[in-house]
C-alpha atoms as an extended CHARMM CRD file, in Angstrom:
* protein
*
       171  EXT
         1         1  MET       CA             32.2950000000       52.0760000000      -13.4640000000  PROA      1               0.0000000000
         2         2  LYS       CA             30.0190000000       52.0150000000      -10.4330000000  PROA      2               0.0000000000
         3         3  PRO       CA             26.7490000000       51.7620000000      -12.3290000000  PROA      3               0.0000000000
         4         4  LEU       CA             27.9020000000       48.6540000000      -14.2650000000  PROA      4               0.0000000000
         5         5  SER       CA             29.0580000000       47.0780000000      -11.0330000000  PROA      5               0.0000000000
         6         6  ARG       CA             25.7050000000       47.8860000000       -9.3990000000  PROA      6               0.0000000000
         7         7  LYS       CA             23.7620000000       46.3820000000      -12.3680000000  PROA      7               0.0000000000
         8         8  LEU       CA             25.9180000000       43.2530000000      -12.2210000000  PROA      8               0.0000000000
         9         9  LYS       CA             25.0460000000       42.7710000000       -8.5500000000  PROA      9               0.0000000000
        10        10  ILE       CA             21.4380000000       43.2590000000       -9.2560000000  PROA      10              0.0000000000
        11        11  TYR       CA             21.4400000000       40.7670000000      -12.1990000000  PROA      11              0.0000000000
        12        12  SER       CA             23.4070000000       38.1560000000      -10.3060000000  PROA      12              0.0000000000
        13        13  GLY       CA             21.1170000000       38.4620000000       -7.3110000000  PROA      13              0.0000000000
        14        14  LEU       CA             18.0180000000       38.0050000000       -9.5750000000  PROA      14              0.0000000000
        15        15  VAL       CA             19.7370000000       35.0170000000      -11.3360000000  PROA      15              0.0000000000
        16        16  LEU       CA             20.4490000000       33.3910000000       -7.9140000000  PROA      16              0.0000000000
        17        17  LEU       CA             16.8420000000       34.1120000000       -6.7720000000  PROA      17              0.0000000000
        18        18  LEU       CA             15.3370000000       32.6670000000       -9.9540000000  PROA      18              0.0000000000
        19        19  SER       CA             17.4960000000       29.5820000000       -9.8500000000  PROA      19              0.0000000000
        20        20  SER       CA             16.5170000000       29.1190000000       -6.1130000000  PROA      20              0.0000000000
        21        21  VAL       CA             12.8590000000       29.3430000000       -6.9480000000  PROA      21              0.0000000000
        22        22  CYS       CA             13.2660000000       26.8650000000       -9.8730000000  PROA      22              0.0000000000
        23        23  LEU       CA             15.1670000000       24.3740000000       -7.6920000000  PROA      23              0.0000000000
        24        24  LEU       CA             12.6190000000       24.5000000000       -4.9020000000  PROA      24              0.0000000000
        25        25  PHE       CA              9.8010000000       24.1080000000       -7.4460000000  PROA      25              0.0000000000
        26        26  TRP       CA             11.6420000000       21.0960000000       -8.9840000000  PROA      26              0.0000000000
        27        27  ILE       CA             12.2050000000       19.4510000000       -5.5650000000  PROA      27              0.0000000000
        28        28  SER       CA              8.6510000000       19.9450000000       -4.3730000000  PROA      28              0.0000000000
        29        29  SER       CA              7.0320000000       18.6590000000       -7.6370000000  PROA      29              0.0000000000
        30        30  LYS       CA              9.1730000000       15.5280000000       -7.9280000000  PROA      30              0.0000000000
        31        31  ARG       CA              6.9760000000       12.5370000000       -7.7480000000  PROA      31              0.0000000000
        32        32  LYS       CA              8.1400000000        9.4810000000       -5.8740000000  PROA      32              0.0000000000
        33        33  SER       CA              8.8110000000        6.4040000000       -7.8380000000  PROA      33              0.0000000000
        34        34  PRO       CA              6.4250000000        3.4990000000       -7.5560000000  PROA      34              0.0000000000
        35        35  ASP       CA              9.0480000000        1.6240000000       -5.5480000000  PROA      35              0.0000000000
        36        36  GLU       CA              9.6050000000        4.4760000000       -3.2050000000  PROA      36              0.0000000000
        37        37  ILE       CA              5.7550000000        4.7440000000       -2.7170000000  PROA      37              0.0000000000
        38        38  PHE       CA              5.5130000000        1.0520000000       -1.8550000000  PROA      38              0.0000000000
        39        39  ALA       CA              8.6480000000        0.9730000000        0.3950000000  PROA      39              0.0000000000
        40        40  SER       CA              7.4440000000        3.9870000000        2.3600000000  PROA      40              0.0000000000
        41        41  ASN       CA              3.8600000000        2.8650000000        2.7320000000  PROA      41              0.0000000000
        42        42  PHE       CA              3.5630000000       -0.8730000000        2.7830000000  PROA      42              0.0000000000
        43        43  GLU       CA              3.2960000000       -2.5720000000        6.1330000000  PROA      43              0.0000000000
        44        44  PRO       CA              1.9820000000       -6.0330000000        6.4300000000  PROA      44              0.0000000000
        45        45  TYR       CA             -1.4240000000       -6.2640000000        8.1410000000  PROA      45              0.0000000000
        46        46  GLU       CA             -1.2150000000       -7.2740000000       11.7020000000  PROA      46              0.0000000000
        47        47  ALA       CA             -2.9180000000      -10.6570000000       11.6810000000  PROA      47              0.0000000000
        48        48  PRO       CA             -4.7730000000      -11.9280000000       14.7910000000  PROA      48              0.0000000000
        49        49  SER       CA             -2.5960000000      -13.9640000000       16.8680000000  PROA      49              0.0000000000
        50        50  ASN       CA             -4.4530000000      -14.6530000000       20.2550000000  PROA      50              0.0000000000
        51        51  PHE       CA             -7.0900000000      -17.3770000000       20.1540000000  PROA      51              0.0000000000
        52        52  ARG       CA             -8.9140000000      -19.1530000000       22.7450000000  PROA      52              0.0000000000
        53        53  GLY       CA             -8.9290000000      -22.9250000000       23.0990000000  PROA      53              0.0000000000
        54        54  SER       CA            -12.4410000000      -23.2230000000       21.6050000000  PROA      54              0.0000000000
        55        55  ASP       CA            -11.4020000000      -21.0240000000       18.6370000000  PROA      55              0.0000000000
        56        56  LEU       CA             -8.5030000000      -23.2300000000       17.9280000000  PROA      56              0.0000000000
        57        57  THR       CA            -10.4840000000      -26.4680000000       17.8670000000  PROA      57              0.0000000000
        58        58  THR       CA            -12.4960000000      -25.2150000000       14.8980000000  PROA      58              0.0000000000
        59        59  MET       CA             -9.6680000000      -23.6540000000       12.9550000000  PROA      59              0.0000000000
        60        60  ASP       CA             -8.1120000000      -25.3100000000        9.9850000000  PROA      60              0.0000000000
        61        61  ASN       CA             -4.5810000000      -26.3990000000       10.5360000000  PROA      61              0.0000000000
        62        62  ASP       CA             -3.3410000000      -24.8750000000        7.3760000000  PROA      62              0.0000000000
        63        63  TYR       CA             -4.7950000000      -21.6290000000        8.4440000000  PROA      63              0.0000000000
        64        64  ILE       CA             -3.0960000000      -21.7100000000       11.7870000000  PROA      64              0.0000000000
        65        65  LEU       CA              0.2950000000      -22.5570000000       10.2700000000  PROA      65              0.0000000000
        66        66  GLY       CA             -0.2690000000      -19.8680000000        7.6890000000  PROA      66              0.0000000000
        67        67  LEU       CA             -0.7440000000      -17.3140000000       10.4830000000  PROA      67              0.0000000000
        68        68  ILE       CA              2.4760000000      -18.4500000000       12.1820000000  PROA      68              0.0000000000
        69        69  LYS       CA              4.4920000000      -18.2630000000        8.8890000000  PROA      69              0.0000000000
        70        70  TYR       CA              2.9140000000      -14.8610000000        7.9850000000  PROA      70              0.0000000000
        71        71  ALA       CA              3.8220000000      -13.4890000000       11.3880000000  PROA      71              0.0000000000
        72        72  GLN       CA              7.4580000000      -14.8120000000       10.9710000000  PROA      72              0.0000000000
        73        73  GLY       CA              7.5350000000      -13.0120000000        7.5640000000  PROA      73              0.0000000000
        74        74  ASN       CA              7.8820000000      -16.3070000000        5.7200000000  PROA      74              0.0000000000
        75        75  TYR       CA              5.4690000000      -15.1320000000        2.9600000000  PROA      75              0.0000000000
        76        76  PRO       CA              6.1060000000      -18.0390000000        0.3950000000  PROA      76              0.0000000000
        77        77  LEU       CA              5.0760000000      -20.5960000000        2.8470000000  PROA      77              0.0000000000
        78        78  ALA       CA              2.2190000000      -18.4930000000        4.2330000000  PROA      78              0.0000000000
        79        79  ILE       CA              1.0840000000      -18.1350000000        0.5940000000  PROA      79              0.0000000000
        80        80  SER       CA              0.9600000000      -21.8910000000        0.1480000000  PROA      80              0.0000000000
        81        81  LEU       CA             -0.8510000000      -22.4390000000        3.4450000000  PROA      81              0.0000000000
        82        82  PHE       CA             -3.4100000000      -19.6720000000        2.7990000000  PROA      82              0.0000000000
        83        83  GLN       CA             -4.0840000000      -20.9700000000       -0.6030000000  PROA      83              0.0000000000
        84        84  GLN       CA             -4.8100000000      -24.4790000000        0.8400000000  PROA      84              0.0000000000
        85        85  THR       CA             -7.1450000000      -22.9270000000        3.3700000000  PROA      85              0.0000000000
        86        86  VAL       CA             -9.0020000000      -20.8600000000        0.7660000000  PROA      86              0.0000000000
        87        87  GLU       CA             -9.3900000000      -23.9450000000       -1.4120000000  PROA      87              0.0000000000
        88        88  LYS       CA            -11.0330000000      -25.8320000000        1.4180000000  PROA      88              0.0000000000
        89        89  ASP       CA            -13.1350000000      -22.9050000000        2.6890000000  PROA      89              0.0000000000
        90        90  ALA       CA            -13.8680000000      -20.1330000000        0.1950000000  PROA      90              0.0000000000
        91        91  LEU       CA            -15.5420000000      -18.1090000000        2.9860000000  PROA      91              0.0000000000
        92        92  ASN       CA            -12.4810000000      -17.7810000000        5.0140000000  PROA      92              0.0000000000
        93        93  TYR       CA            -12.0170000000      -14.0360000000        4.3390000000  PROA      93              0.0000000000
        94        94  SER       CA             -9.1550000000      -13.7760000000        6.6790000000  PROA      94              0.0000000000
        95        95  ALA       CA             -7.0550000000      -16.2330000000        4.8330000000  PROA      95              0.0000000000
        96        96  ARG       CA             -8.0610000000      -14.7810000000        1.5250000000  PROA      96              0.0000000000
        97        97  PHE       CA             -7.0770000000      -11.3130000000        2.6880000000  PROA      97              0.0000000000
        98        98  LEU       CA             -3.7560000000      -12.4960000000        4.2840000000  PROA      98              0.0000000000
        99        99  LEU       CA             -3.0470000000      -14.3160000000        1.0310000000  PROA      99              0.0000000000
       100       100  GLY       CA             -3.3770000000      -11.0380000000       -0.8460000000  PROA      100             0.0000000000
       101       101  ILE       CA             -1.1330000000       -9.2350000000        1.5310000000  PROA      101             0.0000000000
       102       102  SER       CA              1.5080000000      -12.0300000000        1.4230000000  PROA      102             0.0000000000
       103       103  PHE       CA              1.5100000000      -11.6660000000       -2.3530000000  PROA      103             0.0000000000
       104       104  MET       CA              2.0150000000       -7.9500000000       -1.8660000000  PROA      104             0.0000000000
       105       105  ALA       CA              4.8840000000       -8.5440000000        0.5680000000  PROA      105             0.0000000000
       106       106  GLN       CA              6.5200000000      -10.6230000000       -2.1720000000  PROA      106             0.0000000000
       107       107  LYS       CA              5.8120000000       -7.7560000000       -4.7200000000  PROA      107             0.0000000000
       108       108  ASP       CA              3.6130000000      -10.1000000000       -6.6520000000  PROA      108             0.0000000000
       109       109  PHE       CA              1.1680000000       -7.2830000000       -7.4250000000  PROA      109             0.0000000000
       110       110  ASP       CA             -0.7910000000       -9.2100000000      -10.1140000000  PROA      110             0.0000000000
       111       111  ASN       CA             -1.9150000000      -11.9140000000       -7.7190000000  PROA      111             0.0000000000
       112       112  ALA       CA             -2.4250000000       -9.5780000000       -4.8950000000  PROA      112             0.0000000000
       113       113  GLU       CA             -4.5400000000       -7.2230000000       -7.0780000000  PROA      113             0.0000000000
       114       114  THR       CA             -6.8910000000      -10.1360000000       -8.1940000000  PROA      114             0.0000000000
       115       115  ILE       CA             -7.5250000000      -11.1160000000       -4.5820000000  PROA      115             0.0000000000
       116       116  LEU       CA             -8.0410000000       -7.5960000000       -3.2290000000  PROA      116             0.0000000000
       117       117  LYS       CA            -10.2550000000       -6.5980000000       -6.0570000000  PROA      117             0.0000000000
       118       118  GLN       CA            -12.5220000000       -9.5370000000       -5.3790000000  PROA      118             0.0000000000
       119       119  MET       CA            -12.5620000000       -8.5530000000       -1.8030000000  PROA      119             0.0000000000
       120       120  VAL       CA            -13.4460000000       -4.9100000000       -2.4120000000  PROA      120             0.0000000000
       121       121  GLU       CA            -16.2910000000       -6.0460000000       -4.6600000000  PROA      121             0.0000000000
       122       122  ASP       CA            -17.6580000000       -8.5060000000       -2.0150000000  PROA      122             0.0000000000
       123       123  SER       CA            -19.0390000000       -6.6470000000        0.9530000000  PROA      123             0.0000000000
       124       124  SER       CA            -19.8260000000       -9.6590000000        3.1050000000  PROA      124             0.0000000000
       125       125  HSD       CA            -16.5080000000       -9.4180000000        5.1900000000  PROA      125             0.0000000000
       126       126  LEU       CA            -14.8650000000       -7.0630000000        7.5600000000  PROA      126             0.0000000000
       127       127  PHE       CA            -11.8320000000       -6.2010000000        5.5910000000  PROA      127             0.0000000000
       128       128  GLN       CA            -13.4870000000       -3.6880000000        3.2090000000  PROA      128             0.0000000000
       129       129  ASP       CA            -11.3200000000       -0.6570000000        4.2310000000  PROA      129             0.0000000000
       130       130  GLN       CA             -8.1510000000       -2.6440000000        4.5190000000  PROA      130             0.0000000000
       131       131  ALA       CA             -8.6780000000       -4.2030000000        1.0560000000  PROA      131             0.0000000000
       132       132  LYS       CA             -9.3110000000       -0.7520000000       -0.4170000000  PROA      132             0.0000000000
       133       133  TRP       CA             -6.1550000000        0.5890000000        1.2340000000  PROA      133             0.0000000000
       134       134  TYR       CA             -3.9240000000       -2.0670000000       -0.0620000000  PROA      134             0.0000000000
       135       135  LEU       CA             -5.4500000000       -2.2300000000       -3.4440000000  PROA      135             0.0000000000
       136       136  GLY       CA             -4.9970000000        1.5990000000       -3.7470000000  PROA      136             0.0000000000
       137       137  LEU       CA             -1.3470000000        1.1190000000       -2.5910000000  PROA      137             0.0000000000
       138       138  ILE       CA             -0.9430000000       -1.4410000000       -5.4400000000  PROA      138             0.0000000000
       139       139  TYR       CA             -2.2210000000        0.9810000000       -7.9290000000  PROA      139             0.0000000000
       140       140  LEU       CA              0.1350000000        3.6220000000       -6.7720000000  PROA      140             0.0000000000
       141       141  SER       CA              3.0740000000        1.2690000000       -6.6420000000  PROA      141             0.0000000000
       142       142  ASP       CA              2.7930000000        0.0210000000      -10.2410000000  PROA      142             0.0000000000
       143       143  GLU       CA              4.4150000000        1.4790000000      -13.2260000000  PROA      143             0.0000000000
       144       144  ASN       CA              0.9730000000        2.4940000000      -14.7220000000  PROA      144             0.0000000000
       145       145  GLU       CA              0.2980000000        6.1680000000      -13.7170000000  PROA      145             0.0000000000
       146       146  SER       CA             -3.3010000000        5.8710000000      -15.0590000000  PROA      146             0.0000000000
       147       147  ASN       CA             -4.0720000000        3.6790000000      -12.1070000000  PROA      147             0.0000000000
       148       148  ASP       CA             -3.5190000000        6.6610000000       -9.8040000000  PROA      148             0.0000000000
       149       149  GLY       CA             -7.0510000000        7.7790000000      -10.3240000000  PROA      149             0.0000000000
       150       150  LEU       CA             -8.3740000000        4.2200000000       -9.4000000000  PROA      150             0.0000000000
       151       151  ALA       CA             -6.3440000000        4.5150000000       -6.1260000000  PROA      151             0.0000000000
       152       152  SER       CA             -7.9900000000        7.8870000000       -5.3240000000  PROA      152             0.0000000000
       153       153  VAL       CA            -11.4590000000        6.4520000000       -5.9740000000  PROA      153             0.0000000000
       154       154  LEU       CA            -10.7600000000        3.5930000000       -3.5350000000  PROA      154             0.0000000000
       155       155  PHE       CA             -9.1010000000        5.8960000000       -0.9590000000  PROA      155             0.0000000000
       156       156  ASP       CA            -12.1920000000        8.1810000000       -1.0530000000  PROA      156             0.0000000000
       157       157  LYS       CA            -14.3700000000        5.2770000000       -0.0370000000  PROA      157             0.0000000000
       158       158  ILE       CA            -12.3170000000        4.3810000000        3.0690000000  PROA      158             0.0000000000
       159       159  GLU       CA            -14.3030000000        4.9960000000        6.3090000000  PROA      159             0.0000000000
       160       160  ASN       CA            -11.6660000000        3.7490000000        8.9540000000  PROA      160             0.0000000000
       161       161  GLY       CA            -10.1980000000        6.8900000000       10.6230000000  PROA      161             0.0000000000
       162       162  GLY       CA             -6.7570000000        5.3720000000       11.0170000000  PROA      162             0.0000000000
       163       163  LEU       CA             -6.6050000000        4.3700000000        7.3470000000  PROA      163             0.0000000000
       164       164  ARG       CA             -7.9110000000        7.7730000000        6.3220000000  PROA      164             0.0000000000
       165       165  GLU       CA             -4.8640000000        9.2260000000        7.9610000000  PROA      165             0.0000000000
       166       166  LYS       CA             -2.5420000000        6.9430000000        6.0250000000  PROA      166             0.0000000000
       167       167  VAL       CA             -4.3360000000        8.1430000000        2.8470000000  PROA      167             0.0000000000
       168       168  LYS       CA             -3.7180000000       11.6870000000        3.7550000000  PROA      168             0.0000000000
       169       169  SER       CA             -0.0370000000       10.9900000000        4.1620000000  PROA      169             0.0000000000
       170       170  ILE       CA              0.3190000000        9.3380000000        0.9130000000  PROA      170             0.0000000000
       171       171  ARG       CA             -1.3860000000       11.9800000000       -1.1150000000  PROA      171             0.0000000000
């Protein structure tokens, strides 16, 4: 009887080892859902908030109010105010960028994508890397897995060191 008992112990040990390896493989290969990717990586851009008196006199009132509402997390009102600002001044890249981020915060990825795509294609502003980061995050957060490649292309073009670290953590 001893040889059977010994074989049984060996087989049960192998089965336990094999199931542990399979479980670890399954856990490590499980891809986060788009919602989990968004929730764990989206942070609203920190908008500028300290302006000097001379800066304030030349700023659009809708833009200033938009910044206040954005900082308060009141994205629907910020969207309205930033849209008004951009309609009056299409070159206000800060308002346009924050408009895109406000749409993202509302999970309105279609409108956010349109704005951020335009910003990535236009190199005449200082939000290049930030626009690439947020647009890439949209691509990873949508249900279309074929957009993951687009996110990688954008992420590879980011030059900002802090954002490159974020990219490493998301990959």
